[in-house]
Amino acid sequence: MNFKTIAMATTVLCLGFSAVTAQETPQAKREQMMKQIGGSVGALGAIAKGDKPYDAATVEKSLTTISTNIKAFPDQFPEGSEGNSEAAPAIWQNNADFRAKAAKLGNDADTLLASLPADQAAVQKAVQTLGADCSSCHQTYRMKK
Amino acid sequence: MASKSSKILAGLVVLAGVGAATAWALTKPSPRPDADWANLGTPDLVKGEQVIWAGGCVSCHAATGATGEAVKVLSGGRALPSPFGTFHIPNISSDPHAGIGSWTLAQFGNAMTRGVGPEGEHLYPSFPYGSYARMTPADVNNLFGYIKTLPASSNVAPPHELGFPFNIRLAVGGWKLLYFNDKPRVQLANADDKVKRGQYLVEGPGHCGECHTPRDALGGLKTNLWLAGGPNPEGKGSIPNITPGGKVKDWSEADMVNYFQTGFTPDFDSVGGQMAEVQQNLAHLPQADLEAISAYLKAVPAR
């Protein structure tokens, strides 16, 4: 083994190591995803309440974030990631239903994207639909720490 | 000698009898006078429906997983876990046999406000009569009238599964002696009508304190920590502090009303846990009542 190979291997190892340490825990990752969903619902909510003027680009961006994040969300709960989180044990005990509830939000967001809410009233209706999805899942699968 | 010891024995028997009689007198079921339930008139069904949403009856008494109009079938059957065992929630639908369709108003009213069942027995405080005790007879009458208009169900819930000594119904009398009263939970100086209305809704029908106030080892509310939150009595996790000392201190009255109506917090997190059903019930209440609840929550002592 020459010096070059060793140097290369060391570099690869170091890169690999830093990649591992920089990787977030499943808890941090899914909380970040949910935070982005919350921010998007907040942007829609501001329009619904009339705090912000209607803006098609904001509506589209928000719905896209919700759709993208919620579809990946149910995969962020590997075995052993129960601790230090608001995830209820029911997520693992009743995983198919948990996934179905996430899928419902994804579908509802996609339906809204397909015919974008065009004014404040339409955004109000959209927020109601999405909000019902949020709480129907949080009712069973999120618990306050 | 024999006569002396028999005298002592007789004395002890008398003493024990007096003790038992005193204990019975202190802890026996205590319904309200019949006059409280007389002359209340025809129930106002619109108000009765508002009481059912304020009281959240459907959250326990509807079938598991019921949604939409189905929540109005008060068939019972849900299991309510607790540190003392599992309570199986009874049928309070209008069915005359399986439900409460054949009860008198006095029977219903004494169950609601005194925790006394139709046979004169103690009811377990998992049914929150410790809060409902503050309800007016008029509201009880309206609620009873409204419940009787809802569909009948023939479902019969299984008996409660409680460990010793909680399975002895008589012991509930001791619990009542320690914890039961119909007095205000907090004294609020200079409360205006709006705050008083909120106090009535929160401390009475709304029974918010049953979850949001921590309990001691015997299940009594630690009323010095009124609405201060604590461990979830039904399982894992915790119930938030909803006094101005909790996270809601930054919420405006309008934020609270919006939360009750839509389920969204000011930063657009959503309602969760058991509160999701509570919020769905509260969303049916008139705006003025929701504003009153919010004003009261702003007025209670910070904990």
XYZ file of C-alpha atoms in Angstrom:
448
model
C 0.000 0.000 0.000
C 1.658 3.229 -1.051
C 1.378 6.617 0.493
C -1.141 7.803 -2.091
C -3.549 4.998 -1.344
C -3.290 5.603 2.380
C -3.877 9.312 1.893
C -6.855 8.564 -0.320
C -8.309 6.063 2.108
C -7.840 8.477 4.984
C -9.525 11.245 3.044
C -12.438 8.995 2.140
C -12.731 7.854 5.728
C -12.651 11.427 6.984
C -15.267 12.492 4.457
C -17.383 9.549 5.415
C -16.982 10.372 9.089
C -17.908 14.007 8.669
C -20.872 12.953 6.556
C -22.041 10.747 9.413
C -21.595 13.390 12.090
C -23.246 16.071 9.971
C -26.210 13.790 9.319
C -29.185 14.794 11.425
C -30.979 12.435 13.716
C -34.332 11.172 12.373
C -35.987 13.295 15.050
C -34.284 16.514 13.902
C -34.927 15.740 10.240
C -38.654 15.051 10.605
C -39.129 18.004 12.922
C -37.505 20.212 10.294
C -39.831 18.822 7.622
C -42.863 19.422 9.811
C -41.667 22.932 10.612
C -41.563 23.705 6.893
C -45.100 22.359 6.523
C -46.188 24.551 9.429
C -44.525 27.570 7.815
C -46.337 26.858 4.561
C -49.707 26.503 6.277
C -48.865 29.742 8.085
C -48.265 31.515 4.752
C -51.608 30.232 3.456
C -53.256 31.143 6.757
C -51.997 34.721 6.515
C -53.699 35.041 3.126
C -56.843 33.316 4.413
C -57.073 35.726 7.347
C -56.389 38.729 5.136
C -53.129 39.608 6.931
C -51.327 39.252 3.559
C -52.697 39.942 0.061
C -53.475 36.991 -2.210
C -50.381 35.889 -4.096
C -50.530 32.927 -6.473
C -46.785 32.255 -6.261
C -46.907 31.987 -2.458
C -49.912 29.682 -2.611
C -48.240 27.410 -5.141
C -44.919 27.340 -3.283
C -46.620 26.590 0.030
C -48.745 23.779 -1.368
C -45.710 22.307 -3.122
C -43.686 22.285 0.118
C -46.564 20.601 1.972
C -46.962 17.980 -0.761
C -43.241 17.222 -1.070
C -42.532 17.080 2.651
C -45.544 15.054 3.730
C -44.852 12.379 1.119
C -41.370 11.796 2.528
C -42.470 12.316 6.131
C -43.680 8.794 7.054
C -40.247 7.366 6.115
C -38.551 9.383 8.863
C -39.573 7.071 11.704
C -37.010 4.226 11.814
C -37.253 1.765 14.704
C -35.560 3.206 17.777
C -36.296 6.838 16.994
C -39.103 7.082 19.531
C -37.082 8.871 22.163
C -36.827 12.603 22.670
C -39.670 13.388 20.312
C -43.362 14.144 20.131
C -43.959 11.020 18.073
C -46.606 8.849 19.721
C -45.937 5.088 20.007
C -49.035 4.583 17.840
C -46.934 5.580 14.788
C -45.108 2.270 15.027
C -48.052 0.236 16.327
C -50.427 1.425 13.631
C -48.076 2.405 10.854
C -50.408 1.735 7.916
C -53.013 4.134 9.290
C -50.320 6.717 10.049
C -49.153 6.483 6.441
C -52.714 6.697 5.140
C -53.265 9.929 7.067
C -50.043 11.424 5.679
C -51.064 10.302 2.179
C -54.421 12.056 2.590
C -52.702 15.366 3.239
C -50.419 14.731 0.227
C -53.416 14.007 -2.013
C -55.359 17.018 -0.781
C -52.352 19.283 -1.402
C -51.922 17.823 -4.905
C -55.618 18.334 -5.688
C -55.288 21.971 -4.643
C -52.140 22.354 -6.758
C -53.975 20.949 -9.787
C -56.494 23.776 -9.619
C -54.774 26.464 -7.616
C -56.967 28.410 -5.151
C -57.494 31.647 -7.039
C -58.561 34.119 -4.350
C -58.725 34.684 -0.595
C -61.990 32.722 -0.222
C -60.529 29.727 -2.028
C -57.429 29.848 0.188
C -59.691 29.901 3.259
C -61.354 26.714 2.045
C -57.972 25.160 1.313
C -56.706 25.946 4.812
C -59.810 24.314 6.291
C -59.217 21.141 4.282
C -55.530 20.988 5.155
C -56.159 21.877 8.802
C -58.581 18.977 9.198
C -55.861 16.658 7.874
C -53.319 18.118 10.312
C -55.485 17.632 13.370
C -56.884 14.223 12.407
C -53.316 12.902 12.354
C -51.988 14.904 15.312
C -54.929 13.669 17.382
C -53.553 10.140 17.390
C -49.920 10.314 16.405
C -48.444 13.343 18.113
C -48.173 13.777 21.837
C -46.876 16.762 23.717
C -43.559 16.010 25.419
C -65.621 -10.602 84.841
C -67.730 -12.004 82.117
C -70.209 -9.203 82.524
C -67.411 -6.597 82.517
C -65.846 -7.856 79.298
C -69.225 -8.134 77.676
C -69.901 -4.536 78.664
C -66.611 -3.482 77.040
C -67.510 -5.510 73.979
C -70.930 -3.923 73.857
C -69.313 -0.508 74.207
C -66.952 -1.242 71.343
C -69.812 -2.429 69.172
C -71.696 0.787 69.908
C -68.601 2.870 69.155
C -67.985 1.044 65.901
C -71.635 1.515 65.058
C -71.445 5.241 65.754
C -68.238 5.441 63.682
C -69.795 3.609 60.775
C -72.942 5.713 61.025
C -70.872 8.882 61.051
C -68.798 7.676 58.101
C -71.983 6.775 56.249
C -73.550 10.123 57.066
C -70.468 11.920 55.736
C -70.049 9.861 52.596
C -73.523 8.727 51.545
C -74.801 9.781 48.122
C -76.317 13.231 48.433
C -78.769 14.211 45.704
C -80.104 17.753 45.434
C -83.570 18.574 46.757
C -86.327 17.649 44.302
C -87.399 21.304 44.214
C -84.196 22.127 42.296
C -85.501 20.112 39.363
C -89.120 21.229 39.469
C -90.735 24.016 37.435
C -87.844 24.359 34.986
C -90.270 24.437 32.086
C -89.880 23.178 28.545
C -86.215 22.679 27.634
C -84.693 25.141 25.152
C -83.252 22.707 22.595
C -81.035 25.290 20.888
C -79.380 26.060 24.209
C -79.322 22.338 24.990
C -77.282 21.691 21.864
C -74.818 24.428 22.883
C -74.432 22.775 26.283
C -73.595 19.455 24.652
C -70.806 21.110 22.629
C -69.522 23.069 25.616
C -69.609 19.903 27.722
C -67.979 17.707 25.116
C -70.353 14.826 25.970
C -69.830 13.287 22.536
C -66.052 12.985 22.946
C -66.552 10.222 25.506
C -70.083 8.964 24.936
C -70.079 8.561 21.127
C -68.761 5.307 19.683
C -64.999 5.058 19.084
C -64.024 6.737 15.840
C -67.454 8.280 15.240
C -67.357 11.409 13.069
C -69.867 13.840 11.604
C -73.498 13.282 12.594
C -72.606 9.862 14.058
C -71.098 11.590 17.117
C -74.653 12.409 18.158
C -75.374 8.730 18.810
C -74.373 8.605 22.478
C -74.026 4.834 22.563
C -71.020 4.768 24.894
C -68.531 1.921 24.667
C -65.264 3.788 24.613
C -62.632 2.688 27.107
C -61.116 5.426 29.263
C -57.748 4.377 30.709
C -56.708 5.857 34.055
C -54.206 5.171 36.847
C -57.032 3.414 38.745
C -58.135 1.063 35.984
C -60.189 1.195 32.816
C -63.573 2.868 32.765
C -66.061 1.743 30.118
C -68.166 4.697 29.159
C -71.912 4.075 29.403
C -74.700 4.556 26.897
C -76.462 7.900 27.507
C -78.549 7.791 24.343
C -82.312 8.228 24.416
C -82.890 4.440 24.483
C -85.279 3.746 27.408
C -83.502 0.503 28.418
C -79.834 0.742 27.396
C -79.664 4.543 27.657
C -81.243 7.273 29.775
C -84.525 7.648 27.901
C -86.596 6.599 30.910
C -84.725 8.748 33.473
C -86.442 11.651 35.198
C -84.906 15.117 35.097
C -84.072 14.743 38.800
C -82.194 11.497 38.117
C -80.301 13.093 35.239
C -79.621 16.275 37.199
C -78.316 14.433 40.249
C -76.012 12.340 38.061
C -74.717 15.508 36.373
C -74.255 17.731 39.398
C -73.898 15.341 42.359
C -72.450 12.166 40.876
C -75.464 10.191 42.095
C -76.797 7.490 39.751
C -80.458 6.623 39.121
C -80.446 3.958 41.878
C -79.043 6.474 44.359
C -75.526 5.060 43.978
C -72.221 6.960 43.753
C -70.883 7.477 40.236
C -67.155 7.413 39.564
C -65.578 10.830 39.025
C -64.230 9.727 35.630
C -67.611 11.210 34.724
C -66.702 14.846 35.438
C -69.568 15.757 37.758
C -66.907 17.423 39.933
C -67.031 20.163 37.265
C -70.662 19.804 36.148
C -71.658 20.512 39.778
C -71.299 24.194 38.799
C -73.913 23.988 36.045
C -77.257 25.735 36.431
C -80.388 23.544 36.680
C -81.657 25.417 33.597
C -78.673 24.250 31.515
C -79.071 20.701 32.848
C -82.754 20.783 31.848
C -81.923 22.082 28.354
C -79.196 19.456 27.916
C -81.470 16.617 29.043
C -84.176 17.799 26.662
C -81.705 17.911 23.776
C -80.172 14.488 24.489
C -83.663 12.984 24.381
C -84.038 14.231 20.778
C -80.879 12.345 19.692
C -80.931 8.788 18.270
C -81.353 5.765 20.575
C -78.735 3.020 20.737
C -79.158 -0.396 22.328
C -75.436 -0.791 23.035
C -74.527 -1.915 26.561
C -71.004 -1.096 27.753
C -69.055 -3.666 29.792
C -68.549 -2.962 33.521
C -65.554 -0.878 34.630
C -62.319 -2.768 35.263
C -60.903 -1.228 38.416
C -58.394 -2.549 40.919
C -59.008 -2.766 44.686
C -59.974 -0.534 46.491
C -61.240 1.597 43.595
C -63.765 -1.070 42.639
C -65.731 -0.369 45.857
C -68.337 2.191 44.928
C -68.878 3.242 48.554
C -65.289 4.511 48.616
C -66.301 7.175 46.093
C -68.146 8.795 49.015
C -64.797 9.327 50.747
C -63.392 10.778 47.561
C -66.305 13.196 47.355
C -65.811 14.179 51.004
C -62.209 15.092 50.177
C -62.607 16.732 46.785
C -66.181 17.386 45.727
C -67.662 20.892 45.886
C -69.630 23.245 43.667
C -67.696 26.409 44.559
C -65.680 28.539 42.092
C -62.188 27.142 41.420
C -60.563 30.568 41.524
C -61.645 33.880 43.017
C -61.448 36.602 40.397
C -61.737 40.130 41.709
C -63.633 42.585 39.493
C -64.624 39.949 36.962
C -66.982 41.450 34.378
C -69.905 39.534 32.880
C -67.769 38.224 30.035
C -65.151 36.768 32.391
C -67.910 35.357 34.620
C -69.478 33.657 31.606
C -66.050 32.244 30.722
C -65.576 31.039 34.297
C -68.923 29.257 34.152
C -68.101 27.582 30.831
C -64.547 26.546 31.767
C -65.146 25.459 35.378
C -68.618 24.003 34.776
C -69.744 22.343 31.538
C -66.396 22.717 29.749
C -64.630 20.798 32.564
C -61.274 22.003 31.181
C -59.618 21.557 34.580
C -60.225 17.802 34.552
C -57.277 17.420 32.161
C -55.487 20.766 32.433
C -55.132 20.682 36.237
C -52.723 18.150 37.782
C -54.069 15.490 40.165
C -52.811 14.012 43.409
C -52.357 10.299 44.149
C -56.075 9.819 44.876
C -57.125 11.550 41.685
C -58.184 14.817 43.324
C -57.435 18.040 41.459
C -54.563 20.092 42.884
C -56.656 23.223 42.742
C -53.750 25.451 43.829
C -52.320 24.561 40.396
C -55.576 25.345 38.594
C -55.143 24.861 34.806
C -51.351 24.572 35.220
C -51.131 21.380 33.122
C -49.328 18.187 34.009
C -48.892 14.568 32.968
C -51.544 13.144 30.659
C -53.884 11.117 32.933
C -54.887 8.909 29.990
C -51.403 7.881 28.898
C -48.051 9.196 27.720
C -47.131 12.812 27.159
C -48.344 15.876 28.961
C -51.195 18.362 29.034
C -50.205 22.020 28.631
C -50.423 24.828 31.159
C -53.178 27.148 29.898
C -52.790 29.882 32.521
C -50.968 33.117 31.623
C -47.887 31.374 33.074
C -47.836 28.853 30.211
C -46.928 29.100 26.540
C -50.317 30.661 25.804
C -49.215 33.862 27.571
C -48.266 35.233 24.150
C -51.674 34.411 22.651
C -54.179 37.209 22.290
C -57.853 36.637 23.014
C -58.405 36.610 19.251
C -55.681 33.951 18.866
C -57.506 31.737 21.370
C -60.863 32.191 19.654
C -59.228 31.375 16.321
C -57.687 28.238 17.842
C -61.059 27.067 19.157
C -62.681 27.715 15.770
C -59.999 26.400 13.409
C -57.613 24.251 15.445
C -54.625 26.386 14.464
C -52.262 27.962 16.981
C -50.993 31.506 16.217
C -47.879 30.017 14.568
C -50.029 27.578 12.558
C -49.216 24.471 14.455
C -52.367 22.356 14.676
C -54.382 21.051 17.577
C -53.513 17.471 18.576
C -54.170 14.702 21.063
C -57.456 14.611 22.955
C -57.732 18.366 22.394
C -58.486 17.738 18.704
C -61.956 16.449 19.615
C -62.430 19.147 22.232
C -61.654 21.779 19.598
C -64.149 20.243 17.167
C -66.800 20.529 19.886
C -65.869 24.090 20.837
C -66.018 25.187 17.198
C -69.826 24.778 17.459
C -70.111 27.404 20.216
C -71.194 31.008 19.553
C -68.296 33.427 19.086
C -69.306 35.315 22.250
C -68.868 32.183 24.375
C -65.446 31.499 22.886
C -64.461 35.094 23.611
C -65.681 34.641 27.186
C -63.584 31.488 27.631
C -60.536 33.338 26.293
C -61.125 36.322 28.579
C -61.347 33.981 31.581
C -58.127 32.167 30.599
C -56.413 35.555 30.446
C -57.780 36.404 33.912
C -56.849 33.266 35.899
C -53.737 33.394 38.118
C -50.489 32.593 36.259
C -49.048 29.238 37.379
